[in-house]
């Protein structure tokens, strides 16, 4: 089993990661905000994965073992916060909407001098105020615990365009669709269609960051048409897949 690094202090910094670049599994005693000013960022824990395009940030609670991965060239901004600073009271990783003001606060905080000054303290106070007002986003792809559900989810993770129904997939993994429906709700807290849409959106973000055209992404992720994909994407992220995220 790979060794998990323990970093007591969560760093505050800006850094670039190449496409496919990663930060291996680690934990720290502070909370951390991770924001992708360019590219797409994903984090993975034992509970699943979260993905954030440029107008989203990831909240990573203190003590959470997690790994980062870059999709496309990633401009990553990290902010460490003491465990006592938890403005939303979150105890698990969460994707947060990032408006223009919060974005500028994150960028300024990671690029400014690291010394504790009154100006920096005021900047952090405003940043925390903005975090309190940040809507949470349902961009979590949970990892199933039930073996039969793991097998089914692995089939779709390998091919998000697989259009088989739950009953058809159930015949492959040896379970009925009613049993699988109950497992999705009990184990993952969502229905099968909701989970498959989340999977496809996660996959789409990665492919878009790699530079694939919108039509090709729609096809490879299982949407019947580019327009259907664009509609779902806009409702999830607030902009079309062909546009840059709002700054």
Short mmCIF file of C-alpha atoms in Angstrom, two decimals:
data_model
loop_
_atom_site.label_atom_id
_atom_site.label_comp_id
_atom_site.label_asym_id
_atom_site.label_seq_id
_atom_site.Cartn_x
_atom_site.Cartn_y
_atom_site.Cartn_z
CA UNK A 1 0.00 0.00 0.00
CA UNK A 2 1.51 3.39 -0.94
CA UNK A 3 2.65 5.57 1.92
CA UNK A 4 0.39 8.54 2.63
CA UNK A 5 2.30 11.74 3.30
CA UNK A 6 1.35 13.82 6.31
CA UNK A 7 1.84 17.55 5.79
CA UNK A 8 0.83 19.31 9.02
CA UNK A 9 0.49 22.71 7.34
CA UNK A 10 -1.58 23.08 4.16
CA UNK A 11 0.37 25.23 1.76
CA UNK A 12 -0.74 28.59 0.37
CA UNK A 13 0.77 28.95 -3.08
CA UNK A 14 0.21 29.16 -6.82
CA UNK A 15 1.76 26.50 -9.04
CA UNK A 16 1.56 25.08 -12.55
CA UNK A 17 0.96 21.40 -13.28
CA UNK A 18 1.33 19.91 -16.79
CA UNK A 19 -1.51 17.89 -18.35
CA UNK A 20 -1.76 14.63 -16.41
CA UNK A 21 0.35 16.04 -13.58
CA UNK A 22 -0.52 14.86 -10.10
CA UNK A 23 0.05 15.45 -6.40
CA UNK A 24 0.04 12.06 -4.71
CA UNK A 25 -2.08 11.04 -1.73
CA UNK A 26 -1.50 13.12 1.39
CA UNK A 27 -3.29 14.79 4.27
CA UNK A 28 -2.74 17.90 6.34
CA UNK A 29 -3.98 19.26 9.64
CA UNK A 30 -5.39 22.40 8.02
CA UNK A 31 -8.29 22.90 5.67
CA UNK A 32 -7.39 23.78 2.10
CA UNK A 33 -9.05 25.53 -0.83
CA UNK A 34 -7.93 24.39 -4.28
CA UNK A 35 -8.83 26.54 -7.29
CA UNK A 36 -8.01 26.00 -10.97
CA UNK A 37 -7.58 29.36 -12.70
CA UNK A 38 -6.80 27.42 -15.88
CA UNK A 39 -7.44 23.78 -16.74
CA UNK A 40 -9.55 21.34 -14.76
CA UNK A 41 -8.71 19.98 -11.32
CA UNK A 42 -9.88 16.72 -9.78
CA UNK A 43 -9.29 15.30 -6.34
CA UNK A 44 -9.80 11.71 -5.30
CA UNK A 45 -10.44 10.22 -1.86
CA UNK A 46 -11.69 6.85 -0.64
CA UNK A 47 -15.22 8.32 -0.84
CA UNK A 48 -15.03 9.23 -4.52
CA UNK A 49 -13.87 12.02 -6.78
CA UNK A 50 -14.67 15.70 -7.21
CA UNK A 51 -13.92 17.78 -10.29
CA UNK A 52 -13.74 21.54 -10.69
CA UNK A 53 -13.48 23.65 -13.84
CA UNK A 54 -12.34 27.27 -13.74
CA UNK A 55 -15.37 28.78 -12.02
CA UNK A 56 -15.39 26.27 -9.17
CA UNK A 57 -13.16 25.67 -6.16
CA UNK A 58 -12.66 22.55 -4.05
CA UNK A 59 -12.94 22.66 -0.27
CA UNK A 60 -10.73 19.96 1.31
CA UNK A 61 -11.34 19.50 5.05
CA UNK A 62 -8.49 19.01 7.50
CA UNK A 63 -7.38 15.40 7.82
CA UNK A 64 -8.81 14.26 4.47
CA UNK A 65 -6.50 11.92 2.56
CA UNK A 66 -6.64 13.13 -1.03
CA UNK A 67 -4.74 13.26 -4.31
CA UNK A 68 -4.83 15.98 -6.99
CA UNK A 69 -4.76 15.49 -10.76
CA UNK A 70 -4.45 18.04 -13.56
CA UNK A 71 -6.50 17.81 -16.74
CA UNK A 72 -5.10 20.15 -19.32
CA UNK A 73 -2.42 22.61 -18.25
CA UNK A 74 -3.40 23.47 -14.70
CA UNK A 75 -2.84 26.80 -12.97
CA UNK A 76 -3.47 25.71 -9.40
CA UNK A 77 -4.05 28.07 -6.49
CA UNK A 78 -3.96 26.58 -2.99
CA UNK A 79 -4.96 28.30 0.25
CA UNK A 80 -4.40 26.71 3.64
CA UNK A 81 -6.73 27.66 6.48
CA UNK A 82 -6.45 26.70 10.17
CA UNK A 83 -8.82 23.92 11.24
CA UNK A 84 -10.78 26.50 13.26
CA UNK A 85 -11.61 28.46 10.07
CA UNK A 86 -14.48 26.50 8.52
CA UNK A 87 -16.99 29.13 7.35
CA UNK A 88 -19.42 26.60 5.85
CA UNK A 89 -19.01 23.91 8.51
CA UNK A 90 -18.08 21.34 5.86
CA UNK A 91 -16.64 18.00 6.92
CA UNK A 92 -16.07 16.45 3.49
CA UNK A 93 -14.69 17.68 0.16
CA UNK A 94 -17.13 19.99 -1.58
CA UNK A 95 -17.21 21.91 -4.85
CA UNK A 96 -18.04 25.61 -4.42
CA UNK A 97 -19.10 28.19 -6.96
CA UNK A 98 -16.51 30.94 -7.44
CA UNK A 99 -17.72 34.39 -8.44
CA UNK A 100 -15.45 37.13 -9.80
CA UNK A 101 -14.67 38.65 -6.38
CA UNK A 102 -13.82 35.34 -4.72
CA UNK A 103 -11.63 34.43 -7.69
CA UNK A 104 -9.62 37.64 -7.37
CA UNK A 105 -9.29 37.14 -3.61
CA UNK A 106 -7.95 33.61 -4.10
CA UNK A 107 -5.47 34.72 -6.75
CA UNK A 108 -4.31 37.71 -4.69
CA UNK A 109 -3.91 35.61 -1.54
CA UNK A 110 -1.79 32.98 -3.27
CA UNK A 111 0.42 35.44 -5.13
CA UNK A 112 0.97 37.93 -2.33
CA UNK A 113 3.74 37.85 0.29
CA UNK A 114 3.43 35.03 2.81
CA UNK A 115 4.11 37.22 5.84
CA UNK A 116 1.32 37.75 8.36
CA UNK A 117 0.42 41.40 8.00
CA UNK A 118 -2.73 43.38 8.87
CA UNK A 119 -3.44 43.74 5.14
CA UNK A 120 -3.19 39.97 4.61
CA UNK A 121 -5.43 39.31 7.62
CA UNK A 122 -8.08 41.64 6.18
CA UNK A 123 -7.80 39.93 2.80
CA UNK A 124 -8.35 36.53 4.42
CA UNK A 125 -11.33 37.83 6.40
CA UNK A 126 -13.04 39.01 3.21
CA UNK A 127 -12.16 35.72 1.52
CA UNK A 128 -13.86 33.80 4.35
CA UNK A 129 -16.93 36.04 4.05
CA UNK A 130 -17.13 35.24 0.35
CA UNK A 131 -16.78 31.52 1.04
CA UNK A 132 -19.75 31.69 3.41
CA UNK A 133 -21.84 32.99 0.50
CA UNK A 134 -20.56 30.42 -2.02
CA UNK A 135 -23.22 27.95 -3.21
CA UNK A 136 -22.26 24.30 -2.98
CA UNK A 137 -22.26 22.37 -6.26
CA UNK A 138 -23.34 18.72 -6.73
CA UNK A 139 -20.18 17.67 -8.56
CA UNK A 140 -19.25 14.65 -6.47
CA UNK A 141 -18.91 11.24 -8.08
CA UNK A 142 -19.17 8.85 -5.10
CA UNK A 143 -17.36 5.52 -4.94
CA UNK A 144 -19.68 2.56 -4.24
CA UNK A 145 -19.01 0.09 -1.44
CA UNK A 146 -21.20 -2.82 -2.61
CA UNK A 147 -19.15 -5.18 -4.84
CA UNK A 148 -21.91 -5.58 -7.44
CA UNK A 149 -22.26 -1.81 -7.69
CA UNK A 150 -18.49 -1.41 -8.02
CA UNK A 151 -18.53 -3.83 -10.94
CA UNK A 152 -21.36 -1.97 -12.67
CA UNK A 153 -19.80 1.45 -12.13
CA UNK A 154 -16.46 0.18 -13.44
CA UNK A 155 -18.14 -0.78 -16.72
CA UNK A 156 -19.44 2.75 -17.22
CA UNK A 157 -16.24 4.42 -16.04
CA UNK A 158 -14.41 2.46 -18.74
CA UNK A 159 -16.96 3.58 -21.36
CA UNK A 160 -19.21 6.52 -20.33
CA UNK A 161 -20.95 6.28 -23.72
CA UNK A 162 -22.32 2.83 -22.85
CA UNK A 163 -26.07 3.35 -23.27
CA UNK A 164 -27.32 0.08 -21.75
CA UNK A 165 -30.21 0.30 -19.33
CA UNK A 166 -29.85 -0.62 -15.67
CA UNK A 167 -31.57 -3.93 -16.36
CA UNK A 168 -29.15 -4.72 -19.18
CA UNK A 169 -26.14 -3.80 -17.09
CA UNK A 170 -27.57 -5.82 -14.24
CA UNK A 171 -27.56 -8.96 -16.35
CA UNK A 172 -23.84 -8.43 -16.95
CA UNK A 173 -23.00 -8.08 -13.22
CA UNK A 174 -25.55 -10.59 -11.97
CA UNK A 175 -28.13 -8.40 -10.22
CA UNK A 176 -31.66 -7.26 -10.92
CA UNK A 177 -32.50 -3.66 -11.73
CA UNK A 178 -34.64 -3.25 -8.60
CA UNK A 179 -31.79 -4.41 -6.39
CA UNK A 180 -29.37 -2.10 -8.19
CA UNK A 181 -31.78 0.85 -7.92
CA UNK A 182 -31.99 0.35 -4.15
CA UNK A 183 -28.22 0.09 -3.91
CA UNK A 184 -27.66 3.32 -5.83
CA UNK A 185 -29.92 5.20 -3.42
CA UNK A 186 -28.63 3.51 -0.25
CA UNK A 187 -24.92 3.35 -1.15
CA UNK A 188 -24.43 6.46 -3.27
CA UNK A 189 -27.33 8.69 -2.26
CA UNK A 190 -28.51 9.20 -5.84
CA UNK A 191 -30.38 7.41 -8.59
CA UNK A 192 -28.69 5.53 -11.40
CA UNK A 193 -29.50 8.23 -14.01
CA UNK A 194 -28.12 10.91 -11.67
CA UNK A 195 -24.88 8.96 -11.13
CA UNK A 196 -24.44 8.30 -14.86
CA UNK A 197 -24.96 12.01 -15.65
CA UNK A 198 -22.34 12.93 -13.04
CA UNK A 199 -19.91 10.41 -14.52
CA UNK A 200 -20.45 11.76 -18.02
CA UNK A 201 -20.00 15.38 -16.89
CA UNK A 202 -16.75 14.49 -15.10
CA UNK A 203 -15.49 12.70 -18.19
CA UNK A 204 -16.58 15.59 -20.42
CA UNK A 205 -14.62 18.12 -18.35
CA UNK A 206 -11.48 16.03 -18.71
CA UNK A 207 -11.89 15.65 -22.48
CA UNK A 208 -12.60 19.36 -22.95
CA UNK A 209 -9.47 20.22 -20.95
CA UNK A 210 -7.53 17.95 -23.31
CA UNK A 211 -8.76 20.01 -26.26
CA UNK A 212 -11.34 17.72 -27.86
CA UNK A 213 -14.12 19.44 -29.88
CA UNK A 214 -17.53 19.71 -28.25
CA UNK A 215 -19.18 17.34 -30.74
CA UNK A 216 -16.55 14.66 -30.15
CA UNK A 217 -16.90 15.03 -26.38
CA UNK A 218 -20.69 14.68 -26.61
CA UNK A 219 -20.30 11.48 -28.63
CA UNK A 220 -17.62 9.93 -26.41
CA UNK A 221 -19.61 10.69 -23.25
CA UNK A 222 -22.87 9.17 -24.48
CA UNK A 223 -25.11 12.10 -25.36
CA UNK A 224 -27.39 11.61 -28.35
CA UNK A 225 -26.43 15.00 -29.81
CA UNK A 226 -24.13 17.94 -29.20
CA UNK A 227 -27.13 20.12 -28.37
CA UNK A 228 -28.29 17.70 -25.65
CA UNK A 229 -24.80 17.73 -24.16
CA UNK A 230 -24.58 21.52 -24.28
CA UNK A 231 -27.91 21.85 -22.48
CA UNK A 232 -26.90 19.52 -19.62
CA UNK A 233 -23.46 21.13 -19.38
CA UNK A 234 -24.87 24.67 -19.23
CA UNK A 235 -27.30 23.72 -16.44
CA UNK A 236 -24.47 22.10 -14.45
CA UNK A 237 -21.73 24.71 -14.91
CA UNK A 238 -23.45 27.95 -15.91
CA UNK A 239 -21.79 28.25 -19.33
CA UNK A 240 -21.55 26.26 -22.55
CA UNK A 241 -18.74 23.74 -23.04
CA UNK A 242 -17.34 25.75 -25.93
CA UNK A 243 -17.00 28.91 -23.80
CA UNK A 244 -14.43 29.75 -21.18
CA UNK A 245 -15.72 29.65 -17.64
CA UNK A 246 -16.81 33.10 -16.41
CA UNK A 247 -14.01 35.09 -14.80
#
